[in-house]
Coordinates of C-alpha atoms in Angstrom, one line a residue:
X23 CA -21.5 -11.9 16.6
X24 CA -23.5 -14.8 15.2
X25 CA -22.4 -14.2 11.6
X26 CA -25.7 -12.9 10.4
X27 CA -26.9 -14.1 7.0
X28 CA -23.4 -15.8 6.5
X29 CA -23.5 -17.8 9.7
X30 CA -23.5 -21.0 7.8
X31 CA -21.2 -19.8 5.0
X32 CA -17.9 -19.2 6.8
X33 CA -16.1 -18.6 3.5
X34 CA -18.3 -15.6 2.6
X35 CA -18.2 -14.3 6.1
X36 CA -14.4 -14.5 6.1
X37 CA -14.1 -12.8 2.8
X38 CA -16.3 -10.0 4.0
X39 CA -14.3 -9.6 7.2
X40 CA -11.0 -9.3 5.2
X41 CA -12.5 -6.7 2.9
X42 CA -13.9 -4.8 5.9
X43 CA -10.5 -4.7 7.5
X44 CA -8.7 -3.6 4.4
X45 CA -11.2 -0.7 3.9
X46 CA -11.3 0.5 7.5
X47 CA -7.5 0.2 7.7
X48 CA -7.1 2.6 4.8
X49 CA -9.5 5.1 6.4
X50 CA -7.8 5.1 9.8
X51 CA -4.3 5.0 8.4
X52 CA -5.0 8.1 6.5
X53 CA -7.1 10.0 9.0
X54 CA -6.4 8.7 12.5
X55 CA -9.5 8.8 14.6
X56 CA -12.7 8.2 12.5
X57 CA -16.3 7.3 13.1
X58 CA -16.4 3.6 13.5
X59 CA -18.5 1.9 16.2
X60 CA -21.5 4.1 15.4
X61 CA -20.7 4.7 11.8
X62 CA -23.2 2.4 10.2
X63 CA -26.2 3.1 12.3
X64 CA -28.0 4.7 9.4
X65 CA -30.8 7.1 10.2
X66 CA -30.6 6.1 13.8
X67 CA -27.4 8.1 14.2
X68 CA -26.4 10.6 11.6
X69 CA -23.6 12.1 13.7
X70 CA -21.5 9.2 14.9
X71 CA -18.7 9.8 17.4
X72 CA -15.1 9.4 16.5
X73 CA -13.4 6.3 17.8
X74 CA -9.7 6.3 18.8
X75 CA -7.3 4.8 16.3
X76 CA -6.0 2.5 19.0
X77 CA -9.4 1.0 19.6
X78 CA -10.0 0.7 15.9
X79 CA -6.7 -1.2 15.3
X80 CA -7.5 -3.5 18.2
X81 CA -10.8 -4.3 16.6
X82 CA -9.3 -4.8 13.2
X83 CA -6.8 -7.3 14.6
X84 CA -9.6 -9.1 16.2
X85 CA -11.6 -9.2 13.0
X86 CA -8.7 -10.5 10.9
X87 CA -8.3 -13.3 13.4
X88 CA -12.0 -14.1 13.0
X89 CA -11.5 -14.1 9.2
X90 CA -8.6 -16.5 9.5
X91 CA -10.6 -18.8 11.6
X92 CA -13.7 -18.7 9.4
X93 CA -11.7 -19.2 6.2
X94 CA -9.8 -22.0 7.8
X95 CA -13.1 -23.7 8.7
X96 CA -14.4 -23.2 5.1
X97 CA -11.2 -24.6 3.6
X98 CA -11.4 -27.7 5.8
X99 CA -15.0 -28.1 4.7
X100 CA -14.3 -27.6 1.1
X101 CA -16.8 -24.7 1.0
X102 CA -17.1 -22.5 -2.1
X103 CA -20.2 -20.4 -2.0
X104 CA -18.8 -17.6 -4.1
X105 CA -17.4 -19.3 -7.2
X106 CA -16.9 -17.0 -10.2
X107 CA -18.5 -14.1 -8.3
X108 CA -15.2 -13.9 -6.3
X109 CA -13.1 -11.8 -8.7
X110 CA -9.9 -12.5 -6.7
X111 CA -9.7 -16.2 -6.1
X112 CA -12.7 -17.9 -7.6
X113 CA -14.1 -18.7 -4.2
X114 CA -11.0 -20.4 -2.8
X115 CA -11.2 -20.1 1.0
X116 CA -7.6 -21.2 1.4
X117 CA -6.3 -18.4 -0.8
X118 CA -8.5 -15.9 1.1
X119 CA -7.0 -17.2 4.3
X120 CA -3.5 -16.7 3.0
X121 CA -4.5 -13.1 2.2
X122 CA -5.9 -12.7 5.7
X123 CA -2.6 -13.7 7.2
X124 CA -0.8 -11.2 5.0
X125 CA -3.2 -8.4 6.1
X126 CA -2.6 -9.4 9.7
X127 CA 1.2 -9.1 9.2
X128 CA 0.8 -5.6 7.7
X129 CA -1.5 -4.5 10.5
X130 CA 1.0 -5.7 13.1
X131 CA 4.0 -4.1 11.4
X132 CA 2.1 -0.8 11.3
X133 CA 2.0 -0.9 15.1
X134 CA 5.8 -1.3 15.5
X135 CA 6.3 2.2 16.9
X136 CA 3.7 1.4 19.6
X137 CA 4.9 -2.1 20.2
X138 CA 8.6 -2.7 19.7
X139 CA 8.2 -6.4 20.6
X140 CA 5.7 -7.1 17.8
X141 CA 8.1 -8.4 15.1
X142 CA 7.9 -12.1 16.0
X143 CA 4.1 -11.8 15.7
X144 CA 4.6 -10.2 12.3
X145 CA 6.8 -13.1 11.1
X146 CA 4.3 -15.7 12.4
X147 CA 1.4 -14.0 10.5
X148 CA 3.5 -13.6 7.4
X149 CA 4.5 -17.2 7.5
X150 CA 0.9 -18.2 7.6
X151 CA 0.5 -16.4 4.3
X152 CA 3.6 -18.1 2.8
X153 CA 2.4 -21.5 4.0
X154 CA -0.9 -20.8 2.3
X155 CA 0.8 -20.1 -1.0
X156 CA 0.1 -16.4 -1.1
X157 CA 1.0 -15.0 -4.6
X158 CA -0.7 -11.7 -4.3
X159 CA -4.2 -10.3 -4.4
X160 CA -4.8 -8.6 -7.7
X161 CA -7.9 -7.4 -9.5
X162 CA -7.2 -8.9 -12.9
X163 CA -10.4 -8.4 -15.0
X164 CA -9.6 -5.2 -16.9
X165 CA -9.2 -5.4 -20.7
X166 CA -8.1 -1.8 -21.7
X167 CA -11.1 -1.6 -24.1
X168 CA -14.3 -1.2 -22.3
X169 CA -13.1 -2.0 -18.8
X170 CA -10.1 0.1 -17.7
X171 CA -8.3 0.1 -14.3
X172 CA -8.8 3.2 -12.3
X173 CA -5.2 4.5 -12.6
X174 CA -5.2 4.4 -16.4
X175 CA -8.7 5.9 -16.5
X176 CA -7.6 8.8 -14.3
X177 CA -4.5 9.3 -16.3
X178 CA -6.3 9.4 -19.7
X179 CA -9.0 11.8 -18.3
X180 CA -6.7 14.2 -16.5
X181 CA -3.0 13.7 -17.5
X182 CA -2.2 14.7 -13.9
X183 CA 0.1 11.8 -13.1
X184 CA 3.8 11.4 -14.0
X185 CA 7.1 9.9 -12.9
X186 CA 8.9 11.2 -9.8
X187 CA 12.5 12.4 -10.1
X188 CA 13.0 11.1 -6.5
X189 CA 12.3 7.6 -7.8
X190 CA 14.2 7.9 -11.0
X191 CA 17.3 9.2 -9.2
X192 CA 17.1 6.3 -6.7
X193 CA 16.9 3.9 -9.6
X194 CA 19.9 5.6 -11.3
X195 CA 22.0 5.2 -8.2
X196 CA 21.4 1.4 -8.5
X197 CA 21.4 1.0 -12.3
X198 CA 17.8 -0.2 -11.9
X199 CA 16.4 -1.5 -15.2
X200 CA 12.8 -0.8 -14.0
X201 CA 13.4 2.8 -14.9
X202 CA 12.6 1.9 -18.5
X203 CA 9.1 1.0 -17.3
X204 CA 8.8 3.8 -14.8
X205 CA 9.8 6.8 -17.0
X206 CA 9.1 6.9 -20.7
X207 CA 8.6 9.7 -23.2
X208 CA 4.8 9.4 -23.4
X209 CA 4.2 12.8 -25.1
X210 CA 6.5 12.2 -28.0
X211 CA 8.9 15.0 -27.5
X212 CA 12.0 12.8 -27.6
X213 CA 13.0 13.7 -24.0
X214 CA 11.9 12.6 -20.6
X215 CA 12.8 13.2 -17.0
X216 CA 15.4 10.5 -16.5
X217 CA 18.4 9.7 -14.3
X218 CA 21.8 10.7 -15.5
X219 CA 23.7 7.8 -17.0
X220 CA 20.8 5.9 -18.4
X221 CA 21.8 5.2 -22.0
X222 CA 18.3 5.1 -23.5
X223 CA 17.0 8.2 -21.7
X224 CA 20.2 10.3 -21.5
X225 CA 20.0 14.0 -22.2
X226 CA 16.5 14.3 -20.9
X227 CA 14.9 17.7 -20.4
X228 CA 11.1 17.0 -20.3
X229 CA 9.7 17.8 -16.9
X230 CA 7.5 14.7 -16.6
X231 CA 8.0 11.2 -17.7
X232 CA 5.2 8.6 -17.4
X233 CA 5.1 5.1 -16.0
X234 CA 4.1 2.7 -18.8
X235 CA 1.4 1.1 -16.8
X236 CA -0.6 4.3 -16.8
X237 CA -1.2 3.8 -20.5
X238 CA -2.3 0.2 -20.0
X239 CA -6.0 0.0 -19.1
X240 CA -5.6 -3.8 -18.7
X241 CA -3.0 -3.5 -15.9
X242 CA -3.9 -5.3 -12.7
X243 CA -4.7 -3.5 -9.4
X244 CA -3.2 -4.7 -6.1
X245 CA -5.3 -5.2 -3.0
X246 CA -2.1 -6.7 -1.6
X247 CA 1.0 -7.5 -3.6
X248 CA 3.3 -10.5 -3.3
X249 CA 6.3 -8.2 -3.0
X250 CA 4.8 -6.4 0.0
X251 CA 4.4 -9.6 1.9
X252 CA 8.1 -10.6 1.4
X253 CA 9.3 -7.0 2.1
X254 CA 7.4 -7.3 5.4
X255 CA 9.3 -10.5 6.2
X256 CA 12.6 -9.0 5.1
X257 CA 12.1 -5.9 7.2
X258 CA 11.1 -7.9 10.3
X259 CA 14.1 -10.2 9.9
X260 CA 16.5 -7.4 9.3
X261 CA 15.3 -5.6 12.4
X262 CA 15.7 -8.8 14.4
X263 CA 19.2 -9.4 13.1
X264 CA 18.2 -12.4 11.1
X265 CA 19.2 -13.3 7.5
X266 CA 16.7 -11.5 5.3
X267 CA 18.5 -12.2 1.9
X268 CA 16.2 -14.9 0.5
X269 CA 12.9 -13.0 1.3
X270 CA 14.5 -9.8 0.0
X271 CA 15.3 -11.5 -3.3
X272 CA 11.8 -12.9 -3.6
X273 CA 10.3 -9.5 -2.9
X274 CA 12.5 -7.8 -5.6
X275 CA 11.8 -10.6 -8.1
X276 CA 8.0 -10.1 -7.5
X277 CA 8.4 -6.4 -8.2
X278 CA 10.3 -7.0 -11.4
X279 CA 7.6 -9.5 -12.5
X280 CA 4.9 -7.0 -11.7
X281 CA 6.6 -4.1 -13.6
X282 CA 7.2 -6.4 -16.6
X283 CA 3.6 -7.8 -16.7
X284 CA 1.8 -4.5 -16.4
X285 CA 3.8 -2.2 -18.7
X286 CA 2.2 -1.2 -22.0
X287 CA 2.3 -3.7 -24.9
X288 CA 5.3 -5.5 -23.5
X289 CA 7.4 -2.4 -23.8
X290 CA 9.9 -4.0 -21.4
X291 CA 10.1 -7.7 -20.7
X292 CA 12.7 -8.5 -18.0
X293 CA 14.7 -11.7 -18.5
X294 CA 14.2 -14.2 -15.7
X295 CA 17.8 -13.5 -14.4
X296 CA 17.5 -9.7 -14.4
X297 CA 16.2 -9.4 -10.9
X298 CA 18.7 -11.9 -9.5
X299 CA 21.6 -10.0 -11.1
X300 CA 20.2 -6.7 -9.8
X301 CA 19.9 -8.1 -6.2
X302 CA 23.4 -9.5 -6.3
X303 CA 24.7 -6.1 -7.4
X304 CA 23.1 -4.5 -4.3
X305 CA 25.4 -6.4 -2.0
X306 CA 24.6 -7.3 1.6
X307 CA 20.9 -6.8 2.6
X308 CA 20.4 -3.9 5.0
X309 CA 17.3 -2.6 6.6
X310 CA 17.7 0.7 4.7
X311 CA 17.9 -1.1 1.3
X312 CA 14.8 -3.2 2.2
X313 CA 12.8 0.0 2.8
X314 CA 14.2 1.6 -0.4
X315 CA 13.4 -1.4 -2.5
X316 CA 9.9 -1.6 -1.0
X317 CA 9.4 2.1 -1.9
X318 CA 10.5 1.5 -5.5
X319 CA 8.3 -1.6 -5.8
X320 CA 5.2 0.2 -4.5
X321 CA 5.4 3.0 -6.9
X322 CA 3.3 0.8 -9.2
X323 CA 0.0 1.2 -7.4
X324 CA 0.4 1.0 -3.6
X325 CA 0.6 4.5 -2.3
X326 CA -1.1 4.1 1.1
X327 CA 1.3 1.6 2.5
X328 CA 4.2 3.7 1.1
X329 CA 2.8 6.6 3.1
X330 CA 2.5 4.4 6.1
X331 CA 6.1 3.3 5.8
X332 CA 7.4 6.8 5.4
X333 CA 5.6 8.0 8.5
X334 CA 6.5 4.9 10.5
X335 CA 10.2 5.1 9.8
X336 CA 10.1 8.8 10.6
X337 CA 8.5 8.1 13.9
X338 CA 11.2 5.6 14.7
X339 CA 13.8 8.2 13.9
X340 CA 14.8 6.6 10.6
X341 CA 15.3 8.2 7.2
X342 CA 15.8 5.7 4.3
X343 CA 13.9 7.6 1.6
X344 CA 14.4 11.3 1.2
X345 CA 11.6 13.2 -0.6
X346 CA 13.0 16.0 -2.8
X347 CA 10.1 17.7 -4.6
X348 CA 11.4 21.3 -5.0
X349 CA 7.9 22.6 -5.1
X350 CA 7.0 21.2 -1.7
X351 CA 9.6 22.8 0.4
X352 CA 9.0 25.2 3.3
X353 CA 12.0 26.4 5.3
X354 CA 14.3 23.9 3.5
X355 CA 12.2 20.9 4.6
X356 CA 10.0 18.8 2.3
X357 CA 6.5 18.9 3.7
X358 CA 5.0 15.5 4.2
X359 CA 1.5 15.7 5.8
X360 CA 1.3 13.5 8.8
X361 CA -2.3 12.6 8.0
X362 CA -5.0 13.5 5.5
X363 CA -8.0 15.9 6.3
X364 CA -11.5 14.6 6.8
X365 CA -13.8 15.0 3.8
X366 CA -15.8 18.2 3.4
X367 CA -19.2 16.3 3.6
X368 CA -18.2 14.8 7.0
X369 CA -16.9 18.1 8.3
X370 CA -20.1 20.1 7.4
X371 CA -22.6 17.4 8.5
X372 CA -21.1 15.9 11.6
X373 CA -20.2 18.2 14.5
X374 CA -17.9 15.5 15.9
X375 CA -15.8 15.5 12.8
X376 CA -16.0 19.3 12.6
X377 CA -14.6 19.6 16.1
X378 CA -11.7 17.3 15.2
X379 CA -11.0 19.2 12.0
X380 CA -11.0 22.6 13.7
X381 CA -12.3 26.0 12.6
X382 CA -11.2 29.4 11.5
X383 CA -7.4 29.8 11.4
X384 CA -6.9 26.5 13.1
X385 CA -8.9 24.4 10.6
X386 CA -6.7 21.5 9.4
X387 CA -3.5 22.9 10.9
X388 CA -2.9 19.6 12.7
X389 CA -2.2 17.8 9.4
X390 CA 1.5 18.9 9.5
X391 CA 1.9 18.9 13.3
X392 CA 0.1 15.9 14.8
X393 CA 0.9 12.3 14.0
X394 CA -1.8 9.7 13.9
X395 CA -1.8 7.4 17.0
X396 CA 0.2 4.7 15.2
X397 CA 3.1 6.9 14.8
X398 CA 3.2 8.8 18.1
X399 CA 0.2 11.1 18.1
X400 CA -2.9 11.2 20.3
X401 CA -5.6 10.7 17.6

């Protein structure tokens, strides 16, 4: 409560609070109830209880408000206690505060199923990020030689990752030029999984194409993208019946810029007018197209929020993105887990987690039957 060792360094305290919220949000978004209030007691408590996701979200929203306040104080004071050790913003408290506002907007939007009146609060938080000049939060220190980003490193070590036909088909329907970044013939066979009608990739038969950024060890990694912020604004406005066209265009432009900047060796460099022409071709902005374009943009490296959006829309009775993996169908339905299982080490070492996971024939069965609290479940 007193800020601990950072009590007189509100910029460092605010940064720590933002990172805390981002990390815990990812855990609870994926698993629902998790150890939280007792989770960092060390040897004093090796079997922490599980806290409800509702209580965790309430605390995260409180902490992000604290972060906004602390970073605001630091910005007003001109504090910079991090300097070059801050790999995101070089110690700029005002930029961190803009990120904190963006994170708050995301958290609030995630609660839409539970609070249908939250959208004005979403827009207020998002506007705080816009007013702060938010241009994204990207880790941009990889060089592709002796310091590779994690997606490229994983791809090179496993070759487990490839393009999705669901994505390429959606791009084909829209004549989306980003397909030339998203699906290339990496393995040199002359063919690649590509949408019908694409002149460069026509006649494809290879089962897996590859996004070019997977072969770029210097590509940035998002903590929070500029496009996500503006898609949040566009969605909230579309749901409220407001004009979302300008924010939608900014979001798509940010995605085009991101795809262009992070593909391998400038394989594709979109002209400045490409995104604008693409947006114009999409016609009137609808909620459905906002969600589709957000899905396409976040194929770059933002899977957790994509997962959140798919589950949130499903809970709201909406279906804007249809998953069509033929190897993941049971009874004619594509199987999207409603949450992820707890890790094995937690299950075997903490009886509280083991009880939540289940045992015998019931172990883990809830993954396909029980939503997390955010999207209608009880845990």
